[in-house]
Short mmCIF file of N, CA and C in Angstrom, two decimals:
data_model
loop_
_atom_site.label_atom_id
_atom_site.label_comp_id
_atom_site.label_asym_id
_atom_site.label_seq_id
_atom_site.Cartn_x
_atom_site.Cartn_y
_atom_site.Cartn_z
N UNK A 1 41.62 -62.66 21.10
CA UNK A 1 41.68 -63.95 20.45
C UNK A 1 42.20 -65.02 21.40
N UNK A 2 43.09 -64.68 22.50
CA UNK A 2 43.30 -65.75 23.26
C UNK A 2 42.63 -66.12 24.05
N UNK A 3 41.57 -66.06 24.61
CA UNK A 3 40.17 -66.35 25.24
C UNK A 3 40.00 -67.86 24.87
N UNK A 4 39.36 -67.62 23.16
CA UNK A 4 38.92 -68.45 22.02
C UNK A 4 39.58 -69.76 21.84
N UNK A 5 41.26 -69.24 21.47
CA UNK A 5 42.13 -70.34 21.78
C UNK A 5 42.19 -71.10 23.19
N UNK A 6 41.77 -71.03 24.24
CA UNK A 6 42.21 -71.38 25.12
C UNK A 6 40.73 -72.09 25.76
N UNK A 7 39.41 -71.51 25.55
CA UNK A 7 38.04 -72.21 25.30
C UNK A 7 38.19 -73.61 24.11
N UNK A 8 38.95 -73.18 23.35
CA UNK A 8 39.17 -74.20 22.08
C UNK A 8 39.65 -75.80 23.04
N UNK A 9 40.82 -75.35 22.93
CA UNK A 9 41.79 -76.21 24.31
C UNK A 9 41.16 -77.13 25.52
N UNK A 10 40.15 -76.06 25.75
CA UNK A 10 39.52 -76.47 26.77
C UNK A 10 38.50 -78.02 26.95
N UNK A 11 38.07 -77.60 25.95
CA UNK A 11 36.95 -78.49 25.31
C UNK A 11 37.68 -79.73 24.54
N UNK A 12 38.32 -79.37 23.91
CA UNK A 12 39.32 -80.77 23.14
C UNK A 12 39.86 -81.77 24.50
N UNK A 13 40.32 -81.03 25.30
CA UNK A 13 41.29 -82.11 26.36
C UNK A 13 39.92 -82.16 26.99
N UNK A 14 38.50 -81.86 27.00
CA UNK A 14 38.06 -82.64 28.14
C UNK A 14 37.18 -83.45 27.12
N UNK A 15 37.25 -83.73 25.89
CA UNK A 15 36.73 -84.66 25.12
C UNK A 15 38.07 -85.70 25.19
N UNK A 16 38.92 -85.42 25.27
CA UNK A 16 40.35 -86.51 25.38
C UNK A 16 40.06 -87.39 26.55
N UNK A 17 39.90 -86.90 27.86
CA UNK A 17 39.25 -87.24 29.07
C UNK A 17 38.23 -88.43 28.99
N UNK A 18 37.62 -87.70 28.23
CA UNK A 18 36.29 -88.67 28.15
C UNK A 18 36.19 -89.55 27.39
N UNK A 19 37.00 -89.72 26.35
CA UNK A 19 37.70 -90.88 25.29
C UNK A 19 38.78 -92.18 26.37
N UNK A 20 39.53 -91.23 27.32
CA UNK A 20 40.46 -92.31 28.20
C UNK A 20 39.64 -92.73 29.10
N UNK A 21 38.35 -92.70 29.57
CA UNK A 21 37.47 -92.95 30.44
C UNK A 21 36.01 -93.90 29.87
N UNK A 22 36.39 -93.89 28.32
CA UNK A 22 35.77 -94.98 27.74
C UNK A 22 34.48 -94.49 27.76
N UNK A 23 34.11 -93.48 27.75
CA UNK A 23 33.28 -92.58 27.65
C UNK A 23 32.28 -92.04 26.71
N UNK A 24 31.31 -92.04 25.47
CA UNK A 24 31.35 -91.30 24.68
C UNK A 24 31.10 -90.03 24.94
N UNK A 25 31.86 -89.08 23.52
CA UNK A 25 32.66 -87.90 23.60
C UNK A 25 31.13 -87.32 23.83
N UNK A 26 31.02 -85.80 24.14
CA UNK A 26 29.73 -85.29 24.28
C UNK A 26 29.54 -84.54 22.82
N UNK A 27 30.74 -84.16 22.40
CA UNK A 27 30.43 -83.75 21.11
C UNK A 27 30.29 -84.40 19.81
N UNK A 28 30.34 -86.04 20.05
CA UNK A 28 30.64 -86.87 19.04
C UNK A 28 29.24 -86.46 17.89
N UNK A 29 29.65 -86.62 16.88
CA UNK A 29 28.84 -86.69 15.51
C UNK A 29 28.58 -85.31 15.41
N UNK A 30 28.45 -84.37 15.79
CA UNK A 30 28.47 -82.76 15.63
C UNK A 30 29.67 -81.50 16.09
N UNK A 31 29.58 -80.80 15.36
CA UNK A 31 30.49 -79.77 15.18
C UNK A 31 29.90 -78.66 16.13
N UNK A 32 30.52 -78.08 17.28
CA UNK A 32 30.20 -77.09 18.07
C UNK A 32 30.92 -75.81 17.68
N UNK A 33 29.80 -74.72 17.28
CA UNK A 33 29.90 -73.34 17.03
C UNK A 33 30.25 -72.56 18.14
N UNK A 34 30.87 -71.67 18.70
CA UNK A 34 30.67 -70.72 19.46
C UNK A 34 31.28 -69.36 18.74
N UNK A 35 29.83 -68.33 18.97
CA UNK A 35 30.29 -67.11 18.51
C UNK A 35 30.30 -66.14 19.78
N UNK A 36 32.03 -66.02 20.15
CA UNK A 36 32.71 -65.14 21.25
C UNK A 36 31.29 -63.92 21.26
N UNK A 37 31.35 -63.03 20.92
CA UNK A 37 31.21 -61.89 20.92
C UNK A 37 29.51 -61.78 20.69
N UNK A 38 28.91 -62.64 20.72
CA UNK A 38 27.80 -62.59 20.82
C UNK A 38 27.07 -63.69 22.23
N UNK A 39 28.01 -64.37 22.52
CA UNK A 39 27.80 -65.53 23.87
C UNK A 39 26.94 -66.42 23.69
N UNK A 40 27.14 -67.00 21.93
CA UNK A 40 26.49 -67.90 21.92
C UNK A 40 27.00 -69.18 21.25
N UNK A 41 26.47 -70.41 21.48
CA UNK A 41 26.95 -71.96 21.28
C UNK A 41 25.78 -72.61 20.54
N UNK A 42 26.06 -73.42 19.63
CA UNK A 42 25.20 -74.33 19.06
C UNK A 42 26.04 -75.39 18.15
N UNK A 43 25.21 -76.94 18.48
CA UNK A 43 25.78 -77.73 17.58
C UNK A 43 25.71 -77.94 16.50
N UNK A 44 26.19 -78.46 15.41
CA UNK A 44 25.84 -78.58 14.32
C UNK A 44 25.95 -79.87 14.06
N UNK A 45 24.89 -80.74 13.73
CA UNK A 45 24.90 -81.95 13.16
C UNK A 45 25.66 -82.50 12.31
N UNK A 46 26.65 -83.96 12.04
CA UNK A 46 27.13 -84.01 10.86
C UNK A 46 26.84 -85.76 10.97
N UNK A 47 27.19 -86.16 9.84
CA UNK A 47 27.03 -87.46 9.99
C UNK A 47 27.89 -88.74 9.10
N UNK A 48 28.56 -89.33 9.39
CA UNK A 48 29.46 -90.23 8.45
C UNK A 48 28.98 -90.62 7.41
N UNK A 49 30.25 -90.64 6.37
CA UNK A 49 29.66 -91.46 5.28
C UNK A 49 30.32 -92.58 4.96
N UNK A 50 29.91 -93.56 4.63
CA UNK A 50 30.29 -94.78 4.93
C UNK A 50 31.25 -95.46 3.64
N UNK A 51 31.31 -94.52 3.38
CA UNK A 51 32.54 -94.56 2.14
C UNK A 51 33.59 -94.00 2.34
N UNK A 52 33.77 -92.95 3.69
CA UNK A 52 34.54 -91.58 4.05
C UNK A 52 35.81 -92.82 4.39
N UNK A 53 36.94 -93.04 3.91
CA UNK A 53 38.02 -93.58 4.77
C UNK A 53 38.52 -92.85 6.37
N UNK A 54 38.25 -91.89 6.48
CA UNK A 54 38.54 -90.47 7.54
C UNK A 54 37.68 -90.56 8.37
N UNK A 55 36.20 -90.95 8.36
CA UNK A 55 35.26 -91.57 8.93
C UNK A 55 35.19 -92.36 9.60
N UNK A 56 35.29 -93.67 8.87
CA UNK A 56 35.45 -95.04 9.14
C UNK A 56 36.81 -95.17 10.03
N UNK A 57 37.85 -94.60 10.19
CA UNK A 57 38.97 -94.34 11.09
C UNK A 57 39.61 -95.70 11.35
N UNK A 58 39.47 -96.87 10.73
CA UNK A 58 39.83 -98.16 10.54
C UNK A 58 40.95 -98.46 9.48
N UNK A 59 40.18 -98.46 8.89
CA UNK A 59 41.13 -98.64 7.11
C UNK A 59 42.27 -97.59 6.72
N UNK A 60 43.15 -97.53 6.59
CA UNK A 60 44.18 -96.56 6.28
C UNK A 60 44.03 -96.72 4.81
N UNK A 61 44.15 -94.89 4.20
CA UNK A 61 44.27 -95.15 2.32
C UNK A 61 45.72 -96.17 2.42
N UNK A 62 45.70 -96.62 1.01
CA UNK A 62 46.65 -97.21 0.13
C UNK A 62 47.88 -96.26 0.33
N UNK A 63 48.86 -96.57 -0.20
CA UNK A 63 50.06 -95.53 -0.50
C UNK A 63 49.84 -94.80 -1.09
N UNK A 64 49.96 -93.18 -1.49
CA UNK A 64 49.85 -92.40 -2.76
C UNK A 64 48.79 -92.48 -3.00
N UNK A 65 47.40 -92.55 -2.61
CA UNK A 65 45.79 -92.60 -3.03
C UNK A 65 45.61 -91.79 -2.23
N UNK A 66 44.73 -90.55 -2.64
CA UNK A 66 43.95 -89.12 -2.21
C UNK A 66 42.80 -90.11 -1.03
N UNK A 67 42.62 -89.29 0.11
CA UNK A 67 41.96 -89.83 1.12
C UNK A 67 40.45 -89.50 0.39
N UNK A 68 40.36 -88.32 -0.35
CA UNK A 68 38.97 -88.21 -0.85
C UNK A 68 39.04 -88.15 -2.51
N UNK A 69 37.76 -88.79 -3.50
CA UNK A 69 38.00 -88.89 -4.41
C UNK A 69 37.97 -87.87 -5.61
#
């Protein structure tokens, strides 16, 4: 398992990298799979919703209001 964790790691700080370098991220808008034990990677598409407050990463909820409804 520490392989995984540390591939995990890997990939986050060099998307951090590429955020301080004004960069866009390579993984932006999709979710990257990797299954260890079979040696394989694939992205998975996702896409904002424009209602998502968590999304939109601008607007902070209210006080005491559930981020989702």
């Amino acid at each position: 398992l520490g392989p995984a964790v540390v591939l995990a790691g890997t990939l986050q700080a060099a998307e951090v990298v590429r955020l301080l370098r004004h960069e866009r991220p390579l993984h932006a808008d999709s979710l990257l799979s990797f299954d260890l034990a079979a040696g394989r990677t694939r992205h998975v598409p996702v896409t904002r919703r424009a209602t998502c407050v968590t999304c939109d990463g601008l607007t902070p909820p209210a006080a005491g209001r559930s981020l989702h409804p």
